[in-house]
Short mmCIF file of C-alpha atoms in Angstrom, two decimals:
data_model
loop_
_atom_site.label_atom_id
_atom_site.label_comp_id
_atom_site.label_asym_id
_atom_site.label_seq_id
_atom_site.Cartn_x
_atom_site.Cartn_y
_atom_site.Cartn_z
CA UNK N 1 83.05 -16.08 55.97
CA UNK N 2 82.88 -19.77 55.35
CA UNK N 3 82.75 -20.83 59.19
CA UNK N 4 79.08 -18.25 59.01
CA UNK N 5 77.99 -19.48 55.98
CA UNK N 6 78.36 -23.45 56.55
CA UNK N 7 76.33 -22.35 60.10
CA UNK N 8 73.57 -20.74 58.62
CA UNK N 9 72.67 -23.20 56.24
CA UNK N 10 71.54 -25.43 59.49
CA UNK N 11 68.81 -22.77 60.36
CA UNK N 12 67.67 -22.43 56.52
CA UNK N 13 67.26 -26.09 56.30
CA UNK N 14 65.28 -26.82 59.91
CA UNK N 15 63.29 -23.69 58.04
CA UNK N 16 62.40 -25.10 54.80
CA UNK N 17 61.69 -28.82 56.70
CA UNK N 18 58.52 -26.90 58.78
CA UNK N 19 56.91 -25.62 54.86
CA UNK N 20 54.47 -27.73 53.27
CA UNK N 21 55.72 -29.94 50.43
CA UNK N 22 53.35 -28.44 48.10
CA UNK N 23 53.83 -24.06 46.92
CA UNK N 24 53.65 -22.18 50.39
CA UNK N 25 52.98 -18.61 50.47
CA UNK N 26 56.20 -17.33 52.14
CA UNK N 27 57.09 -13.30 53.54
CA UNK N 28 60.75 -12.86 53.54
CA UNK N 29 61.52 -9.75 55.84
CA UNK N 30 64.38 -8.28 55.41
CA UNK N 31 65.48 -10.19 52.11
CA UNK N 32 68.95 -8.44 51.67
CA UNK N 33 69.91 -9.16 48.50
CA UNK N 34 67.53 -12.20 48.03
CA UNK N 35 69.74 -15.31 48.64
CA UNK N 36 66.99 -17.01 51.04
CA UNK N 37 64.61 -15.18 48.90
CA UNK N 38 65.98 -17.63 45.62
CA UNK N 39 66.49 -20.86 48.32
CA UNK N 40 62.98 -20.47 49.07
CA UNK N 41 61.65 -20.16 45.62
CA UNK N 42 63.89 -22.75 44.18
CA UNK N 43 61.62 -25.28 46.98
CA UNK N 44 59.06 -24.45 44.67
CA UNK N 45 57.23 -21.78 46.67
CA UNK N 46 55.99 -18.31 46.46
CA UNK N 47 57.93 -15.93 48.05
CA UNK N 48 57.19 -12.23 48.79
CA UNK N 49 60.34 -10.16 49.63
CA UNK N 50 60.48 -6.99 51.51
CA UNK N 51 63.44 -4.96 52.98
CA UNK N 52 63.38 -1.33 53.57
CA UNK N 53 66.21 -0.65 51.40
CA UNK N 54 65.58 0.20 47.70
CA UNK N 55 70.17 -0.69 47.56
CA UNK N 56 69.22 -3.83 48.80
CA UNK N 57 66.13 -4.89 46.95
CA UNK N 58 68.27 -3.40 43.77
CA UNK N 59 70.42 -6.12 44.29
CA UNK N 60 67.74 -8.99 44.96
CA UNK N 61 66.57 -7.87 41.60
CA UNK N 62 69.17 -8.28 40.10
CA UNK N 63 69.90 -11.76 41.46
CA UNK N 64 65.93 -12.27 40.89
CA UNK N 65 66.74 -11.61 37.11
CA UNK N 66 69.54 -13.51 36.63
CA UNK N 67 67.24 -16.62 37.47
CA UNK N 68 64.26 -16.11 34.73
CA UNK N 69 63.08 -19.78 35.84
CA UNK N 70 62.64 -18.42 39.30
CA UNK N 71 61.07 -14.73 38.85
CA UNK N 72 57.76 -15.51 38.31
CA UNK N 73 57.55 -16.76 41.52
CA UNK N 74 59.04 -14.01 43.74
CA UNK N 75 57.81 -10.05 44.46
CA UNK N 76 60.05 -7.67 45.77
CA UNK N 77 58.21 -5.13 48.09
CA UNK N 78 60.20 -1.61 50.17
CA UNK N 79 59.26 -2.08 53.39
CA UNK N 80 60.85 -3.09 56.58
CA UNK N 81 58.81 -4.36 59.73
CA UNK N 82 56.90 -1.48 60.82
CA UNK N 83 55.52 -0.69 56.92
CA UNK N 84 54.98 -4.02 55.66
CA UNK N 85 51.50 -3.64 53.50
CA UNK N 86 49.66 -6.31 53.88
CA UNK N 87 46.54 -5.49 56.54
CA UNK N 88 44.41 -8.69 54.60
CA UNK N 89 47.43 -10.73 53.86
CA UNK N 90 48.44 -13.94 55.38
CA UNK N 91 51.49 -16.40 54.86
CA UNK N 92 51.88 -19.61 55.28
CA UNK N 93 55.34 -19.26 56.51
CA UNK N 94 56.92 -15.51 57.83
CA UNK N 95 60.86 -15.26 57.58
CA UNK N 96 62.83 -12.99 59.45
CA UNK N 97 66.65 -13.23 59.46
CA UNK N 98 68.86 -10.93 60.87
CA UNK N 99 67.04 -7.87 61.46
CA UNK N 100 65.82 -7.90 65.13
CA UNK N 101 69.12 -7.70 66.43
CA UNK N 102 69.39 -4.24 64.55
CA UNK N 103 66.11 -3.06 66.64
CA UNK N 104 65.88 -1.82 70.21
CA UNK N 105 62.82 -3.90 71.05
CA UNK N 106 61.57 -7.57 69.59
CA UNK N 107 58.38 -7.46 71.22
CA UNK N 108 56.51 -5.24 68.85
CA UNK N 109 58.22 -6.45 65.50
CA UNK N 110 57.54 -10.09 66.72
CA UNK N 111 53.88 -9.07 66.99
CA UNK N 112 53.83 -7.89 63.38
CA UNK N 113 55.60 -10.49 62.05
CA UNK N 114 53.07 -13.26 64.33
CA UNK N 115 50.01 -11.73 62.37
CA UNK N 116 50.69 -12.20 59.24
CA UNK N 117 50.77 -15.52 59.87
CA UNK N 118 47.99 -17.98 58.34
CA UNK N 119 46.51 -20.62 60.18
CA UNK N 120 48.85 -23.47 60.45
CA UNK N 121 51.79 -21.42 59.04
CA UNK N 122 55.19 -21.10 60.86
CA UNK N 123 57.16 -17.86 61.71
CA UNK N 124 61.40 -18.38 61.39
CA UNK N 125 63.61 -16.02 63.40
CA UNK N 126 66.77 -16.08 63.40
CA UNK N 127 68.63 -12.96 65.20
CA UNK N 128 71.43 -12.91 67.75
CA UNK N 129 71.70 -14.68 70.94
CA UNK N 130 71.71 -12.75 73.95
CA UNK N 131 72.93 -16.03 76.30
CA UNK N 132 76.32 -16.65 74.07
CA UNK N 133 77.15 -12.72 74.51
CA UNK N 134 81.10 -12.23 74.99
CA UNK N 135 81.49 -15.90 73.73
CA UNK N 136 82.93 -15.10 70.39
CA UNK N 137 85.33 -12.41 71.81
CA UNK N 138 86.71 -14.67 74.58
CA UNK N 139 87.23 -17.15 71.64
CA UNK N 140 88.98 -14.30 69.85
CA UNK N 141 91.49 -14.22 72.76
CA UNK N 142 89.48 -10.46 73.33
CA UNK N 143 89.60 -10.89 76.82
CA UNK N 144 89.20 -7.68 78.21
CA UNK N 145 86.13 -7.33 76.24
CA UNK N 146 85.02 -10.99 76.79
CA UNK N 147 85.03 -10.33 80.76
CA UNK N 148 83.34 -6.92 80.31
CA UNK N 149 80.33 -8.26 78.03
CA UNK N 150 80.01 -11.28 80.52
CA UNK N 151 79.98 -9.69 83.82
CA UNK N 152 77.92 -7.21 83.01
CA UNK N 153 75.26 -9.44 81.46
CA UNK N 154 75.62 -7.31 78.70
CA UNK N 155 72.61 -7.17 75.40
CA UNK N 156 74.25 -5.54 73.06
CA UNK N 157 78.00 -6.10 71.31
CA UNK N 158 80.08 -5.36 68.07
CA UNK N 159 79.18 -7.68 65.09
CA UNK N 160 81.65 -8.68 62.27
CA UNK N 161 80.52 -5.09 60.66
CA UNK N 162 81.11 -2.85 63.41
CA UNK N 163 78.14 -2.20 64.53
CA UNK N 164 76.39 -2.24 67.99
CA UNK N 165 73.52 -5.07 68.11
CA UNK N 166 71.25 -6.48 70.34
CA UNK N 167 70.50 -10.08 70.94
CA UNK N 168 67.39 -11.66 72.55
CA UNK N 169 67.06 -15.41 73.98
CA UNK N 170 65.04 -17.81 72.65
CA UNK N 171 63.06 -18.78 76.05
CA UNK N 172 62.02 -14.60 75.19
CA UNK N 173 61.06 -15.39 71.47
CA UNK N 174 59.28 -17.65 72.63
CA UNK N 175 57.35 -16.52 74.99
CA UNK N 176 56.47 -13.47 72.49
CA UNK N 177 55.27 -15.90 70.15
CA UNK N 178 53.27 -17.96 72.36
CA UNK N 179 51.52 -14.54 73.68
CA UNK N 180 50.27 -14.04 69.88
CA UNK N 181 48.75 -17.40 69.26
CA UNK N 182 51.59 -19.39 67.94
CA UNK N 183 53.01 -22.36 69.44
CA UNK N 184 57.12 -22.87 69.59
CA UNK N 185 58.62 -25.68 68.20
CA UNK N 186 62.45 -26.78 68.68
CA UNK N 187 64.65 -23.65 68.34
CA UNK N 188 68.16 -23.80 67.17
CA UNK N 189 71.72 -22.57 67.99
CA UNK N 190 73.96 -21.36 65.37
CA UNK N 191 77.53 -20.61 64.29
CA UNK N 192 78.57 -22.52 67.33
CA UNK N 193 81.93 -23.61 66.96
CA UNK N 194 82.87 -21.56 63.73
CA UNK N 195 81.50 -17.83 64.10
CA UNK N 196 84.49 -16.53 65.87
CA UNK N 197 86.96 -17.75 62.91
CA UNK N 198 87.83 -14.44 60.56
CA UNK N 199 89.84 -16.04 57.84
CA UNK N 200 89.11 -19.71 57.34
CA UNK N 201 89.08 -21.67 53.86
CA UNK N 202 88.30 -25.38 54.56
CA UNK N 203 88.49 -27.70 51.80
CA UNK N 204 85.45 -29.52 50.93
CA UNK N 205 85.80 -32.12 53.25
CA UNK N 206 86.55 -30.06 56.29
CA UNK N 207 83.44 -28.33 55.31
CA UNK N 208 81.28 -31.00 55.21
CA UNK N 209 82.37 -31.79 58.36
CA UNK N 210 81.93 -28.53 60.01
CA UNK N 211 78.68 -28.20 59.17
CA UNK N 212 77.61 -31.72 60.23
CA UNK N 213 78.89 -30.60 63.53
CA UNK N 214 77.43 -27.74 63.75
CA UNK N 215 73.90 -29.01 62.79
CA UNK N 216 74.89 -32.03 65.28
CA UNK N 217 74.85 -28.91 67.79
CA UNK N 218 72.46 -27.04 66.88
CA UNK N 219 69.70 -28.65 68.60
CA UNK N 220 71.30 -30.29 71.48
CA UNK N 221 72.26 -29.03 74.68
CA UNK N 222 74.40 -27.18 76.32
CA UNK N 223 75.68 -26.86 72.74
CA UNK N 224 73.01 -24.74 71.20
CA UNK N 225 73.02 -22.03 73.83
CA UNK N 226 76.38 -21.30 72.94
CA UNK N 227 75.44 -20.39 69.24
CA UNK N 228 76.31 -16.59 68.15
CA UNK N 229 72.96 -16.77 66.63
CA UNK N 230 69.44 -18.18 67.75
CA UNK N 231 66.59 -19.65 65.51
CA UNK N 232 63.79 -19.71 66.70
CA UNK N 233 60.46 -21.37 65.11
CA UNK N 234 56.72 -21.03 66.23
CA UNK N 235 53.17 -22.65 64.05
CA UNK N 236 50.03 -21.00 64.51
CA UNK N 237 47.28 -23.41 65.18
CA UNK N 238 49.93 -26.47 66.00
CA UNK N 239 50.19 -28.62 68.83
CA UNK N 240 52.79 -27.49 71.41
CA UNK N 241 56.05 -30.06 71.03
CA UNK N 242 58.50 -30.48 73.03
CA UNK N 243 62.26 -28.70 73.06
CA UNK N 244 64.43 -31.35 73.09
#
C-alpha cells in the first residue's frame, strides 16, 4: 500500500541518521525478504540478516543476488529472536521491524535484542502502537469495532493480513530499554494520516507530499501518538536526550 510504504520510509530514515557515517555492524531481525536488509547495505554497512523463516530468507536471497555489488556485504542467518547465535557478538546498531507485535510479550525479546548491542550502538524498533488502537478502524468508518477496541483499552487488533497482533507503547519500550543499559532517544509515530487508506495511488507529487507530512508528524505531538505504528530508538552508552 502506498499510504504504508511512504510512512515507513520516515522510521528507516530517523534509523539510518543514528548509524555512524563510516561501515556499522548492523543485525537485522526479522529481515523478511531483505528490503531494509539492501537499504542498509546500500549506506555502506555490514548487515547481518536473520528471520526464522527459510521462505523468507529464500526470498532475501534472492533479492541479495540480484544486487552482486551489495552481497558481499550482507549474511543471511535462520533464526528469529529467541535463537539468534551470536553469545560473543555485538552490533553497532540492532534492527527490529515488525515482529514484536506478532509476540505475546516484548519484555524478553527486547532484552535479547538490548544485548547484542555494542557500546555506543543503537537498537531500532518499530512494532505497533498500542495508544492509536481502534484509530484506523474508526477511520475506516468500522465503528462498531472502533468503539469496542477503544473502550475496552484493547492490546491486540486485526492487521491489514488478518491476523490478531499486539501493540506496545513507546513510554513501555522505553522503559524496557532503559532497564538494560540503553538510553532512549526521540521515538517516532508512523503511518499517521495514511495507514487506514486500502487502495490509494498518489501521483508523485501527492506523494511527496504525504510523506513530508507524515515525517512532519512523526515526531511532534499529539500527532505521533496517533501513528498505527511506533519507532522507537535507544544508544547504549549515550547521554539521555530529551523527547521532544
Amino acid at each position: 500500500m502506498p499510504g504504508a510504504a511512504s510512512a515507513t520510509t520516515s522510521s528507516r530514515a530517523g534509523f539510518l541518521a543514528e548509524l555512524p557515517a563510516g561501515p556499522a555492524r548492523v543485525l537485522d531481525v526479522g529481515c523478511g525478504d531483505g528490503e531494509m536488509t539492501l537499504r542498509l547495505a546500500a549506506a555502506g554497512h555490514q548487515v547481518t540478516a536473520a528471520d526464522p523463516s527459510a521462505e523468507m530468507l529464500g526470498a532475501a536471497a534472492r533479492r541479495v543476488r540480484a544486487r552482486p555489488d551489495l552481497a558481499p556485504q550482507i549474511r543471511l542467518v535462520e533464526a528469529g529472536i529467541d535463537s539468534l547465535p551470536f553469545e560473543r557478538e555485538r552490533f553497532d546498531a540492532v534492527c527490529c521491524h515488525g515482529v514484536l507485535m506478532y509476540l505475546d510479550d516484548a519484555a524478553e525479546a527486547v532484552g535479547r535484542l538490548a544485548g547484542l548491542v555494542a557500546r555506543g550502538g543503537v537498537l531500532s524498533i518499530l512494532t505497533k502502537n498500542r495508544a492509536a488502537t481502534g484509530f484506523r478502524e474508526a477511520l475506516r468508518g468500522e465503528y462498531r469495532a472502533a468503539r469496542d477496541l477503544i473502550e475496552h483499552g484493547a492490546a491486540t487488533s486485526t492487521g491489514n493480513l488478518g491476523l490478531r497482533t499486539r501493540g506496545d507503547t513507546a513510554e513501555d519500550l522505553d522503559a524496557l530499554a532503559a532497564r538494560h543499559g540503553l538510553a532512549p532517544l526521540p521515538w517516532q509515530g508512523v503511518r499517521v494520516f495514511h495507514d487506514h487508506h486500502v487502495d490509494w495511488n498518489p501521483g508523485p507529487e501527492e506523494y511527496v507530499q504525504a510523506l513530508q507530512t507524515e515525517w512532519a508528524a512523526s515526531t511532534r505531538d499529539p500527532y505521533r501518538q496517533l501513528g498505527r505504528l511506533v519507532h522507537t530508538l535507544a544508544r547504549r552508552g549515550a547521554e539521555r536526550r530529551r523527547t521532544p
